[in-house]
Each structure stands twice: as C-alpha cells, then as structure tokens.
C-alpha cells in the first residue's frame, strides 16, 4: 500500500488566504491592522529561521510585525520587561516568545507574563488549562497541535472512537495535541521515552502523531496498515548530495512508513507550514477580539 500524501502546504495556503481576507475586512470595518510581536533571545539558528518565517508570513498577509531580538545573556528581568511592554502596546495583538529560551531564563515566568488575550501561541497556563477542561474554551489553541488537527480534518480522517497514539508529551506539541484528540472523542494514548514496547503501542493507532525530535525514529513496521500518520518532527541530517550538506527529515521514517500508512505528512511540507498558518489565524482572532473588548469598554 502506498499512503496518500497530506499536503500541508496546500492546506496551509487555504488558511492563509482566509486570514488575508479577514485582515482586509477587519481593516475596512475598524481601521485596525493585526500586529504580531516576535521575541527571540539568543542566537539559535533554527529559532532565528522560524522567527523570520513568521514575520514574513505577517507581511504577506497584510499584518503588522515587530521583531525583538535580545542577546543570549539577557537577564530574566529584561525579557519579562519587554514582554510586559508588548503586553500593554495596543498596536500589538499577539506576542510570540520563540522557544527554547536560553537555559538561565525561567520560561514559565516569561510565558506567564504574556497577557492571555495576546497569547497567540496558546502556551499560557490558563489557555492550556481550559484546553484540558470539559466545556471550557481556550482563547487560543497552540499552533502546531491545531495544525495537526486541521491536517487530519481536511483529509477526512474520523476521530470519534478512533485509537489515537501521540508519541511525545511536550508542553508545546504532544500534550496539547492529545487534549485536542480527546475533545474530538478519540481514545488517546500518550507515549514517551519510558513507554514499554512502543512499537506495539504505535501499531494500535488509527491516528499516529509523532513529536519526539528523533530523526526517522518511527518506522513502517511500527505502523498499523491504513493509519493516518502526522509527523511533527523537523531534524537536519547530513546529506552529501545536497549543496548545503544536509536535509530535513521528520521523526517518522517516511520511506518505510508510506508503504504501510493510509495517509502521511511529508517533511518538509506537512506540519511546518500549518504551524505558521495557525499562528496567523490566532493573531487575526486576537485583533478581532481586541475590537470587541474596546467596544464593550466604550
Ligand atoms: P521535546 O520537548 O524534546 O519532547 C520530545 C518528546 O518525545 C518527549 O515527551 C520525550 O519523552 C519523547 N521521546 C523522546 N525519546 C523518545 C523515545 N525514544 N521513545 C518515545 N518517546 C520519546 O520535543 P518537541 O518540542 O515536542 O518537538 C518534537 C519534534 O517536533 C522536534 O523534531 C521539533 O523540531 C518538532 N517541532 C516541529 C514543529 C513544527 O512546526 N513542525 C513545531 C514544534 C516542534 P519524555 O517526556 O519521556 O522525555
């Protein structure tokens, strides 16, 4: 069997078109241009690339974007101070703190300083808490997990009663995507580095979401025939045939997995473009919500 490819680029493009239209409508109705502030601390090359891509997306969709870059030795106070000043800036509707932060920075305290109504990454504990609670609605859903869900939805994958396995339990991907799957009535198993017989656990999955940060870790023999496989991983591996000497691969071994799975996301071109598209969607939603708040307070 050869899996159907889930085209993240095309699905993300559809989201981006809708966001661009929403930006025009909001500007016409209220004069407000959605604004995103990005905050990068230190010189992590991958983080700098992600931040640039997010700023570029803002420009392409008619949003305002401001990039802040603090040195790797910035203090906790400096980082929190900047986040707080962005929090009170009315031209900024979304604040994105690019993770990971340098080791000496208390990530939790920084994320707590982001006002919940500007938490377009959805990482504020109140947003995550609401995601975990029945009949509560977060203001924003974390972008990568929301993107994974949309890829499955757009591919027509049924959630109700499906066995879903999420490999990875990080705050930014594994845990929130598992919560989203539960909300959609899937039966969810969260696997991690202490899981016993991971292959057996994965082989029970109708929906398999992999976010381990381990290149080509999940192989075809660990996948149930016909399963939908979402590969969140982005890993650079040496490839002498490339000019750069490296290429990107996922956490799933695409070549063996595609022979067994029913649907699969490629890397690149799967989850990656969705993350940015969902960030743009959240930023537009934050700007719209700010106009509603303004109206209420007037
Ligand atoms: P992370 O914080 O390092 O978490 C990795 C998770 O994988 C942990 O829960 C860990 O388990 C689990 N794990 C590690 N080794 C394992 C093993 N041998 N067996 C089973 N589970 C194992 O990573 P992350 O931030 O979630 O990111 C995961 C991947 O997604 C990375 O490749 C990252 O680059 C990529 N990513 C992509 C996007 C995108 O937009 N496409 C966005 C974010 C992240 P423990 O908890 O037990 O340690």
Coordinates of C-alpha atoms and ligand atoms in Angstrom, one line a residue:
X1 CA 0.0 0.0 0.0
X2 CA 1.2 3.5 -0.8
X3 CA -0.1 6.2 1.5
X4 CA -1.9 9.3 0.4
X5 CA 0.2 12.4 1.0
X6 CA -1.4 15.0 3.3
X7 CA -0.3 18.3 1.6
X8 CA 0.3 20.7 4.5
X9 CA 1.5 23.4 2.1
X10 CA -1.8 23.4 0.2
X11 CA -3.9 23.2 3.4
X12 CA -1.9 26.0 5.0
X13 CA -2.3 28.1 1.9
X14 CA -6.1 27.8 2.2
X15 CA -5.9 29.0 5.8
X16 CA -3.6 31.9 4.8
X17 CA -6.0 33.0 2.1
X18 CA -8.8 33.1 4.6
X19 CA -6.7 35.0 7.1
X20 CA -5.6 37.6 4.4
X21 CA -9.3 38.2 3.6
X22 CA -10.1 38.5 7.3
X23 CA -7.3 41.1 7.7
X24 CA -8.8 43.2 4.8
X25 CA -12.3 43.0 6.3
X26 CA -11.1 44.0 9.8
X27 CA -9.2 47.0 8.5
X28 CA -12.2 48.1 6.5
X29 CA -14.5 47.7 9.4
X30 CA -12.4 49.1 12.2
X31 CA -9.1 50.5 10.8
X32 CA -7.2 48.0 12.9
X33 CA -4.3 46.1 11.4
X34 CA -3.5 42.9 13.3
X35 CA 0.0 43.1 14.9
X36 CA 2.3 40.3 16.0
X37 CA 5.5 40.9 18.1
X38 CA 8.1 38.1 18.0
X39 CA 10.7 37.8 20.7
X40 CA 13.9 35.9 20.1
X41 CA 16.5 35.5 22.8
X42 CA 20.0 34.3 21.8
X43 CA 21.4 33.0 18.6
X44 CA 19.8 29.7 18.0
X45 CA 19.9 29.4 14.2
X46 CA 16.8 27.3 13.8
X47 CA 14.8 29.7 16.1
X48 CA 16.0 32.7 14.0
X49 CA 14.8 30.9 10.9
X50 CA 11.4 30.2 12.4
X51 CA 11.0 33.8 13.6
X52 CA 11.9 35.2 10.2
X53 CA 9.3 32.9 8.5
X54 CA 6.6 34.1 11.0
X55 CA 7.5 37.8 10.3
X56 CA 7.4 37.1 6.5
X57 CA 4.0 35.5 6.8
X58 CA 2.7 38.6 8.6
X59 CA 3.9 40.8 5.8
X60 CA 2.4 38.6 3.2
X61 CA -1.0 38.6 4.9
X62 CA -1.1 42.3 5.5
X63 CA -0.3 42.2 9.2
X64 CA 2.0 44.4 11.2
X65 CA 5.0 42.6 12.6
X66 CA 7.7 43.7 15.0
X67 CA 10.8 41.6 15.7
X68 CA 12.6 41.9 19.0
X69 CA 16.0 40.2 19.5
X70 CA 17.7 40.1 22.8
X71 CA 21.2 38.8 23.3
X72 CA 21.8 35.3 24.8
X73 CA 22.9 36.8 28.1
X74 CA 19.8 38.9 28.5
X75 CA 18.5 38.8 32.1
X76 CA 15.2 37.4 33.3
X77 CA 14.1 41.0 34.1
X78 CA 15.0 42.3 30.7
X79 CA 13.0 39.5 28.9
X80 CA 9.9 39.9 31.2
X81 CA 10.1 43.7 31.0
X82 CA 10.0 43.5 27.2
X83 CA 7.1 41.0 27.3
X84 CA 5.2 43.3 29.7
X85 CA 5.7 46.4 27.5
X86 CA 4.4 44.5 24.4
X87 CA 1.5 43.4 26.6
X88 CA 0.5 47.0 27.1
X89 CA 1.1 48.1 23.5
X90 CA -2.3 48.5 21.7
X91 CA -0.7 48.0 18.2
X92 CA 0.3 44.5 19.2
X93 CA -2.4 41.9 19.3
X94 CA -0.2 38.8 19.6
X95 CA 3.1 38.1 21.3
X96 CA 5.2 35.2 20.3
X97 CA 8.1 34.2 22.5
X98 CA 10.3 31.9 20.4
X99 CA 11.2 28.7 22.4
X100 CA 13.5 27.4 23.6
X101 CA 14.8 30.3 25.7
X102 CA 18.4 30.2 27.0
X103 CA 18.9 27.9 30.0
X104 CA 19.2 30.6 32.6
X105 CA 15.8 32.1 31.7
X106 CA 12.7 30.9 33.6
X107 CA 10.5 30.0 30.7
X108 CA 7.4 29.6 32.8
X109 CA 7.7 33.1 34.3
X110 CA 8.2 34.6 30.8
X111 CA 5.1 32.8 29.4
X112 CA 3.1 33.8 32.4
X113 CA 3.9 37.5 31.6
X114 CA 2.2 37.2 28.2
X115 CA -1.4 38.6 28.7
X116 CA -3.8 35.8 28.0
X117 CA -5.6 37.8 25.3
X118 CA -2.3 38.2 23.4
X119 CA -1.2 34.5 23.9
X120 CA -1.4 33.6 20.2
X121 CA 0.9 30.6 20.8
X122 CA -1.6 29.3 23.3
X123 CA 1.0 28.4 25.9
X124 CA -0.3 30.4 28.8
X125 CA -1.3 28.0 31.6
X126 CA -4.8 29.4 31.6
X127 CA -5.2 28.6 27.9
X128 CA -3.7 25.1 28.4
X129 CA -5.8 24.6 31.5
X130 CA -9.0 25.4 29.6
X131 CA -8.0 23.1 26.8
X132 CA -7.8 20.3 29.4
X133 CA -11.2 21.0 31.0
X134 CA -14.5 19.9 29.8
X135 CA -16.8 22.6 28.4
X136 CA -14.1 25.3 28.7
X137 CA -12.7 27.1 25.7
X138 CA -9.2 28.4 25.5
X139 CA -8.8 31.8 23.8
X140 CA -6.1 30.3 21.6
X141 CA -5.1 26.7 20.8
X142 CA -1.4 26.1 20.4
X143 CA -0.5 26.4 16.7
X144 CA 1.3 23.1 15.9
X145 CA -1.3 20.9 17.6
X146 CA -4.1 22.9 15.9
X147 CA -2.3 22.5 12.6
X148 CA -2.1 18.7 13.1
X149 CA -5.8 18.5 13.8
X150 CA -6.6 20.5 10.7
X151 CA -4.5 18.2 8.5
X152 CA -6.5 15.2 9.8
X153 CA -9.8 17.0 9.4
X154 CA -9.1 18.2 5.8
X155 CA -8.1 14.6 5.0
X156 CA -11.4 13.3 6.2
X157 CA -10.0 11.2 9.0
X158 CA -12.7 10.2 11.5
X159 CA -11.8 11.0 15.2
X160 CA -14.8 9.5 17.0
X161 CA -13.8 6.3 18.8
X162 CA -10.5 6.1 16.8
X163 CA -7.4 4.8 18.6
X164 CA -5.0 7.8 18.6
X165 CA -1.4 7.5 19.8
X166 CA 0.7 10.6 20.4
X167 CA 4.4 9.9 20.7
X168 CA 5.8 12.7 22.8
X169 CA 4.4 14.7 25.7
X170 CA 5.9 18.1 25.4
X171 CA 4.0 21.2 26.5
X172 CA 4.1 22.6 23.0
X173 CA 3.1 19.6 20.9
X174 CA 2.4 16.2 22.4
X175 CA 0.3 17.1 25.4
X176 CA -1.9 19.8 23.7
X177 CA -2.5 17.6 20.6
X178 CA -3.5 14.7 22.9
X179 CA -6.1 17.0 24.6
X180 CA -7.4 18.1 21.2
X181 CA -7.8 14.5 20.2
X182 CA -9.7 13.7 23.4
X183 CA -12.0 16.6 22.7
X184 CA -12.8 15.0 19.4
X185 CA -13.8 11.7 21.1
X186 CA -10.7 9.8 20.1
X187 CA -9.3 7.2 22.6
X188 CA -5.9 8.6 23.2
X189 CA -2.6 7.0 24.4
X190 CA 0.3 9.3 25.1
X191 CA 3.6 7.5 24.6
X192 CA 7.0 8.9 25.8
X193 CA 10.6 7.8 26.5
X194 CA 9.5 5.5 29.3
X195 CA 6.8 3.7 27.3
X196 CA 7.2 0.0 27.2
X197 CA 7.0 -1.7 23.8
X198 CA 6.5 1.4 21.9
X199 CA 6.2 -0.4 18.6
X200 CA 3.2 -2.4 19.9
X201 CA 1.6 0.7 21.2
X202 CA 2.0 2.5 17.9
X203 CA 0.7 -0.4 15.9
X204 CA -2.7 0.0 17.6
X205 CA -3.1 3.6 16.3
X206 CA -5.6 4.5 13.7
X207 CA -4.2 8.0 14.1
X208 CA -0.5 8.3 15.0
X209 CA 1.1 11.7 15.8
X210 CA 4.8 11.7 16.3
X211 CA 6.7 14.5 18.1
X212 CA 9.9 13.1 19.6
X213 CA 12.7 15.1 18.0
X214 CA 14.4 11.9 17.0
X215 CA 15.1 11.6 13.2
X216 CA 13.3 8.8 11.4
X217 CA 12.5 7.1 14.7
X218 CA 9.1 5.6 13.8
X219 CA 9.5 3.0 11.1
X220 CA 6.9 1.3 8.8
X221 CA 6.9 -1.9 11.0
X222 CA 5.5 0.3 13.9
X223 CA 2.5 1.5 11.9
X224 CA -0.9 -0.1 11.6
X225 CA -1.8 -0.6 7.9
X226 CA -4.0 2.2 6.7
X227 CA -3.3 4.5 9.7
X228 CA -3.1 8.3 9.4
X229 CA 0.4 9.4 10.3
X230 CA 1.2 13.0 11.3
X231 CA 5.0 13.7 11.5
X232 CA 5.7 16.8 13.6
X233 CA 9.5 16.3 13.6
X234 CA 12.0 18.6 12.0
X235 CA 15.5 17.3 12.0
X236 CA 18.5 18.2 10.0
X237 CA 20.6 15.1 8.9
X238 CA 23.8 15.1 6.9
X239 CA 23.3 14.6 3.1
X240 CA 26.4 15.0 1.0
X241 CA 24.2 15.0 -2.2
X242 CA 22.8 18.4 -1.1
X243 CA 24.6 21.7 -1.7
X244 CA 24.2 22.6 2.0
X245 CA 25.4 19.1 3.0
X246 CA 22.2 18.5 5.0
X247 CA 18.5 17.8 4.5
X248 CA 15.4 17.9 6.7
X249 CA 13.7 14.7 7.8
X250 CA 10.9 14.0 10.2
X251 CA 10.6 11.8 13.3
X252 CA 9.0 9.2 11.0
X253 CA 11.0 7.2 8.5
X254 CA 9.0 8.4 5.5
X255 CA 10.2 5.7 3.0
X256 CA 9.1 2.7 5.1
X257 CA 6.1 4.4 6.7
X258 CA 4.5 5.4 3.4
X259 CA 4.3 1.8 2.3
X260 CA 2.1 0.9 5.3
X261 CA 0.2 4.1 6.3
X262 CA -3.1 5.2 4.7
X263 CA -2.2 8.9 5.0
X264 CA 1.1 10.6 5.8
X265 CA 2.5 14.1 6.1
X266 CA 5.8 14.8 4.3
X267 CA 8.7 16.7 6.0
X268 CA 9.1 19.4 4.9
X269 CA 5.7 20.4 3.6
X270 CA 3.5 18.8 6.2
X271 CA 3.0 20.2 9.7
X272 CA 5.6 23.0 9.4
X273 CA 3.5 25.3 7.1
X274 CA 0.5 24.7 9.2
X275 CA 2.1 26.0 12.4
X276 CA 2.7 29.4 10.8
X277 CA -0.8 29.5 9.2
X278 CA -2.4 28.8 12.6
X279 CA -0.3 31.5 14.2
X280 CA -1.6 33.9 11.6
X281 CA -5.1 32.7 12.3
X282 CA -4.7 33.2 16.0
X283 CA -3.2 36.7 15.6
X284 CA -6.2 37.8 13.4
X285 CA -8.5 36.3 16.1
X286 CA -6.7 38.3 18.8
X287 CA -7.0 41.5 16.8
X288 CA -10.7 40.9 16.3
X289 CA -11.3 40.2 20.0
X290 CA -9.5 43.4 20.9
X291 CA -12.0 45.4 18.9
X292 CA -14.9 43.6 20.7
X293 CA -13.2 44.5 24.1
X294 CA -12.8 48.1 23.0
X295 CA -16.5 48.3 22.1
X296 CA -17.5 46.8 25.4
X297 CA -15.3 49.3 27.4
X298 CA -16.6 52.3 25.4
Ligands
LIG1 P1 10.6 17.7 23.1 O1 10.1 18.8 24.0 O2 12.0 17.3 23.1 O3 9.8 16.4 23.5 C1 10.1 15.2 22.9 C2 9.1 14.1 23.4 O4 9.5 12.9 22.8 C3 9.3 13.9 25.0 O5 8.0 13.8 25.5 C4 10.0 12.6 25.1 O6 9.7 11.8 26.2 C5 9.6 11.9 23.8 N1 10.6 10.9 23.4 C6 12.0 11.2 23.3 N2 12.6 10.0 23.0 C7 11.6 9.1 23.0 C8 11.7 7.7 22.7 N3 12.8 7.0 22.5 N4 10.5 7.0 22.7 C9 9.3 7.6 23.0 N5 9.2 8.9 23.2 C10 10.4 9.6 23.2 O7 10.2 18.0 21.6 P2 9.0 18.9 21.0 O8 9.3 20.3 21.3 O9 7.7 18.3 21.3 O10 9.3 18.7 19.4 C11 9.3 17.4 18.9 C12 9.7 17.5 17.4 O11 8.8 18.3 16.7 C13 11.1 18.1 17.1 O12 11.6 17.5 16.0 C14 10.8 19.5 16.8 O13 11.7 20.1 16.0 C15 9.5 19.4 16.1 N6 8.6 20.5 16.1 C16 8.0 20.9 14.9 C17 7.2 22.0 14.8 C18 6.6 22.3 13.5 O14 6.1 23.4 13.3 N7 6.6 21.4 12.6 C19 6.8 22.7 16.0 C20 7.4 22.2 17.2 C21 8.2 21.2 17.2 P3 10.0 12.2 27.7 O15 8.9 13.2 28.0 O16 9.8 11.0 28.5 O17 11.3 12.8 27.7

